[in-house]
């Protein structure tokens, strides 16, 4: 039987493996040099914060892999020979495959800043990054201040992590407001205030110029591009996005661009070689999605899809409506459908914010057809299934706003805000009619 | 895994988890309060007992309140689990073990050698710790304190002060707040004050009421059908009779209706005293429950065995209490035994007929096994093979149950081991009441925990903080509702979820147990294909 080899034991690779196993008895090997067992990358922050131990981030008990006949290989693949279908490892060993799935995920971006490889400079992506952080920032005596560079989802998580150990944090954000390339202004500004409420030194419109070393090759301070200000610190977190982790593939015949190029069947240019998850780049973007999607959910969906193809039922990767979620300190965020930072042409935003400044929603809708396009909800939980149905049915904005309570997913006895929201919406309509 | 790193993580003492000055002061108050107990235990002759009792209870209360205020009110609302696995007390560290050993020893002394606490014998006055509580006991019931009064007072105090702490910790979550207010109310009113006032009634010769916590149902309240209890109730006029009827109605009418509508949580995490202590004083230990599959297997066998034991024991007790003469008792031994037999057979037959598919293989085998054993015992009895209904004398069964289950399992292990095995050991592995409610919750209830489409990121917070050791994540990451007999509906999985995936709900029975191979969010055609 054909040997399926998966490079990478993250959510994409492991989902593919599980689903191939459900559908077949093919021998499967999963290779990783990061950890022996699959863990939830998104949960690493909770280990540093002391909410969980590392074991708790592992969704399956250790016996699971052997029981399901999934061979785990601890190794670092150095080169791929697609002619002989062989992988060569850093330690000189090799492994042959019949079908290869590349699921190597991402690595933190480094933009060539002076000092970016000093001791105490790290991303927050791999398990090894967590270990680094534990070494250089165990407490606020060893790490008197940390600087985070890059205002995205990982940046704010790193700020929360360090904050949990009372380590002062300076947070450099290139944009004029946190994550405002994705979030509409009102939301982004609410998060700015929330960040500051947690005593984070948030610096908007600020870029890193360079990282200064002490005499031991360790971080001493950083300098801000715009002001030239020097900020003394012991740790620098580089969280300016991630990019596909595919350096080892560049020497092979597999075609790459930013990521490993794949068609809609997740096939690369080489037969029997596939790529899924963060490291895959669609040759042709699907709908409004980006060609490289570094999101937990899309990794999982690609794994689910590719398993079908590998097991003889060729299936294109055709994800449904966009959805995502995050948590900004104490504020949960979910999104269903599309809400753009600035409404697209013929689109408008309806925004409602609670006076406590921790809850708000923004709905994007079509101004002519009144069609509901998407929702961002902060501090209020909403049902995925309901919004998925409404998007399928192409419901109008009026319908959605009048039925919001059907979508509420907050715990029992929570205060509901649907009436407030409806009132705000009606007021807005009136104002529009008058003007 | 790189063990060295993990080691350094657990040994690290991040500054963030250190205590503030205010917290240290608060702890000092609390420890001073406990120190007064220690003085009393060593039989120090405290001059004004009432004053010392008030100061010790007051200092403990004050200390906990100040500590909680400083720990939670100084921070924004939200999940407060920072450093849980770095703190010695909540991660099986030295403090955890010391607390566990002290609690366990306390329970052993309480149950088996109460004279060490100063319990008097032969009508002499109490000494030691128990004497310290005499003034309060005399105020409430008019009697001197017993070891159970001391225990009850401390138990109630713990629920009240740690309940306050829990409410601050979850001040963003109304479900948690209401639930905690509810257990605090039931503990203070139903478990503590009402029984004390009832015993005041006993000063009149017309009343001979047993200690009776009205909310504590059989089989958790395993002594409800003991002869002394029934005699006491029956000899206390219509009030006593009413209480006995209430007890029986609770089991056969009230509980099934509420469990059908809301799941077992209406009892286990809103009313029950054991649950109340676990959710308040035990909250710091919820993350210590084992989530292994093997623990779940052990749980299923253990808890149902205790249930079978308690049914057999109670049946034997009532059987022995009843006479053979139908002129003396409206219920005779043989009618009683026959009706128990018919009832158990009916439950067994109906479940096997209608819900067979929903039971796991081992659950079916277990049910067959126990059914055969009970049936065999009944047959042996009717054919006259043995005099005793269950081979052993009812009173021996009763005392064995009281010792091994009532005292050792629920008290010594159930509570003493909080800091080692987690706060719901008894509820999870031993409580026969939880077994009955759980059985109904699994098969005939509208309650479930709903998962929110494809939003789960498998982070594991839900599983880690599940006190019942349910691997919540295993369901959430498959988009599957959580329908488990052990779930007490504490709502903490939903609270700690960083992605808004879990919600406790009462809904229709249809589609309550769902299973998806492919999660919502992927290709609709693919989801349909897999479903087919």
Coordinates of C-alpha atoms in Angstrom, one line a residue, chain A residues 11 18-19 22-23 34-43 46-61 63 127 130-131 134 138-141 157 160 163-166 194 197-199 289 296-297 300-302 304-305 308 313 315-321 323-327 330 332-336 356 381-386 388 392 408-415, chain B residues 1-2 5-6 8-10 12-18 74-86 91-92 172-176 178 262 265 270 287 289 291-294 447 450-465 471 473-474 476-478 493-506 516-527 529-530:
Chain A
X11 CA -3.3 21.1 12.7
X18 CA -6.7 11.5 10.9
X19 CA -9.0 11.8 7.9
X22 CA -10.7 7.2 8.8
X23 CA -10.9 6.4 5.1
X34 CA 9.4 20.7 16.7
X35 CA 7.6 18.4 19.1
X36 CA 7.0 14.6 19.3
X37 CA 3.3 15.0 19.6
X38 CA 0.7 17.3 18.0
X39 CA -0.2 20.3 20.2
X40 CA -2.4 23.3 19.7
X41 CA -0.1 26.2 18.6
X42 CA -2.7 28.7 19.5
X43 CA -2.6 27.6 23.1
X46 CA -1.6 29.8 28.0
X47 CA 1.4 27.7 29.0
X48 CA 3.5 30.8 29.6
X49 CA 0.6 32.4 31.5
X50 CA 0.2 29.4 33.7
X51 CA -3.3 28.6 32.7
X52 CA -2.2 25.2 31.4
X53 CA 0.8 22.9 31.3
X54 CA 2.2 22.0 27.9
X55 CA 0.6 18.6 28.1
X56 CA -2.8 20.2 28.2
X57 CA -2.2 21.7 24.8
X58 CA -2.0 18.2 23.3
X59 CA -5.5 17.2 22.0
X60 CA -4.8 13.5 21.9
X61 CA -3.3 11.3 24.5
X63 CA -1.3 6.3 23.0
X127 CA 7.4 25.7 20.9
X130 CA 8.1 29.6 24.2
X131 CA 11.2 28.0 25.7
X134 CA 10.8 31.3 29.5
X138 CA 10.9 34.3 33.3
X139 CA 9.8 37.3 35.5
X140 CA 10.2 41.1 35.8
X141 CA 13.5 40.9 37.6
X157 CA -1.2 37.8 22.6
X160 CA -1.0 39.6 27.2
X163 CA 1.6 41.2 31.2
X164 CA 0.5 38.1 33.1
X165 CA 3.9 38.1 34.7
X166 CA 3.9 41.8 35.3
X194 CA -8.4 48.2 25.9
X197 CA -6.2 49.8 30.1
X198 CA -3.9 46.8 30.7
X199 CA -1.0 49.2 31.2
X289 CA -9.5 35.0 0.4
X296 CA -5.9 27.6 12.2
X297 CA -9.3 26.9 10.6
X300 CA -7.9 22.2 9.3
X301 CA -10.2 22.5 6.3
X302 CA -7.4 21.9 3.8
X304 CA -10.1 17.5 5.7
X305 CA -10.3 18.2 1.9
X308 CA -10.6 12.9 0.3
X313 CA -12.3 10.9 -4.1
X315 CA -12.1 17.1 -4.1
X316 CA -11.2 20.7 -4.7
X317 CA -10.5 22.9 -1.8
X318 CA -13.6 25.1 -1.7
X319 CA -14.1 26.6 1.7
X320 CA -17.4 28.0 2.7
X321 CA -18.1 31.4 4.2
X323 CA -15.1 33.0 9.6
X324 CA -12.4 33.7 12.2
X325 CA -12.0 34.5 15.9
X326 CA -9.4 35.9 18.3
X327 CA -9.2 37.3 21.8
X330 CA -10.4 40.2 27.8
X332 CA -13.5 38.0 22.5
X333 CA -13.8 38.6 18.8
X334 CA -15.6 36.6 16.2
X335 CA -16.3 37.3 12.5
X336 CA -18.6 35.7 10.0
X356 CA -18.7 50.0 28.7
X381 CA -20.7 35.6 21.2
X382 CA -22.6 34.7 18.0
X383 CA -23.6 31.4 16.5
X384 CA -21.5 30.2 13.5
X385 CA -24.3 28.1 12.2
X386 CA -26.9 30.8 12.1
X388 CA -23.6 30.6 7.9
X392 CA -26.2 31.0 2.3
X408 CA -26.7 35.0 20.3
X409 CA -24.4 32.5 21.8
X410 CA -23.6 34.2 25.2
X411 CA -24.0 32.1 28.3
X412 CA -27.4 31.9 30.0
X413 CA -28.5 34.9 32.1
X414 CA -26.2 37.2 30.2
X415 CA -27.6 40.6 29.4
Chain B
X1 CA 9.1 16.4 25.2
X2 CA 12.0 18.4 26.4
X5 CA 12.2 23.0 29.8
X6 CA 9.1 21.8 31.5
X8 CA 12.2 25.0 34.5
X9 CA 8.7 26.2 33.8
X10 CA 7.2 24.6 36.9
X12 CA 10.1 29.2 37.8
X13 CA 8.5 31.5 40.3
X14 CA 7.4 34.3 38.1
X15 CA 7.1 37.6 39.9
X16 CA 3.6 37.9 38.5
X17 CA 2.3 35.3 40.9
X18 CA 3.8 36.8 44.0
X74 CA -7.7 45.4 41.1
X75 CA -7.9 43.9 37.6
X76 CA -10.3 44.2 34.7
X77 CA -13.1 41.7 34.5
X78 CA -12.3 38.5 32.7
X79 CA -10.7 35.1 33.1
X80 CA -8.4 35.0 36.1
X81 CA -6.3 31.9 35.6
X82 CA -2.9 33.5 35.4
X83 CA -0.2 31.5 37.2
X84 CA -2.6 28.6 38.3
X85 CA 0.0 26.0 37.3
X86 CA 2.9 28.0 38.9
X91 CA -0.5 22.6 41.0
X92 CA 0.1 19.8 43.5
X172 CA -18.2 39.2 34.3
X173 CA -20.3 36.0 34.2
X174 CA -23.9 36.1 35.4
X175 CA -24.4 32.4 35.1
X176 CA -21.6 31.7 37.5
X178 CA -26.3 33.2 40.1
X262 CA -32.2 21.4 32.9
X265 CA -26.9 20.8 37.0
X270 CA -27.0 24.9 42.0
X287 CA -7.8 21.8 37.0
X289 CA -8.9 16.2 37.7
X291 CA -8.8 13.8 31.8
X292 CA -7.3 10.4 30.7
X293 CA -9.6 7.9 29.0
X294 CA -8.6 5.4 31.7
X447 CA -29.5 19.6 28.5
X450 CA -23.5 23.1 22.3
X451 CA -20.3 23.8 20.3
X452 CA -20.2 26.7 18.0
X453 CA -19.7 25.4 14.5
X454 CA -16.0 25.3 13.4
X455 CA -14.7 27.9 15.8
X456 CA -12.7 25.6 18.1
X457 CA -8.9 26.0 18.1
X458 CA -8.3 22.9 20.3
X459 CA -6.5 25.0 22.9
X460 CA -7.6 22.8 25.8
X461 CA -8.7 25.4 28.3
X462 CA -12.1 23.7 28.5
X463 CA -10.7 20.3 29.2
X464 CA -8.1 21.6 31.6
X465 CA -10.7 23.4 33.8
X471 CA -12.3 15.9 27.7
X473 CA -12.1 19.6 23.7
X474 CA -12.4 16.1 22.2
X476 CA -15.6 20.7 20.7
X477 CA -13.0 20.2 18.0
X478 CA -15.3 17.8 16.2
X493 CA -15.7 25.4 30.1
X494 CA -17.9 27.9 28.4
X495 CA -16.4 30.7 30.5
X496 CA -12.7 29.9 29.9
X497 CA -13.2 29.3 26.2
X498 CA -11.2 32.0 24.4
X499 CA -13.2 31.7 21.2
X500 CA -16.8 31.6 22.3
X501 CA -17.3 28.0 21.3
X502 CA -19.3 26.4 24.2
X503 CA -22.7 27.2 25.6
X504 CA -24.9 25.3 28.1
X505 CA -28.3 24.9 26.6
X506 CA -31.6 23.2 27.1
X516 CA -19.6 15.7 12.4
X517 CA -16.6 14.4 10.6
X518 CA -16.1 17.7 8.8
X519 CA -16.7 21.0 10.7
X520 CA -18.8 23.9 9.7
X521 CA -17.0 26.4 7.5
X522 CA -15.7 23.9 4.9
X523 CA -17.1 23.2 1.5
X524 CA -20.9 22.7 1.9
X525 CA -20.9 19.9 -0.7
X526 CA -18.1 18.1 1.1
X527 CA -20.0 18.3 4.4
X529 CA -21.1 14.1 1.1
X530 CA -19.5 13.0 4.4

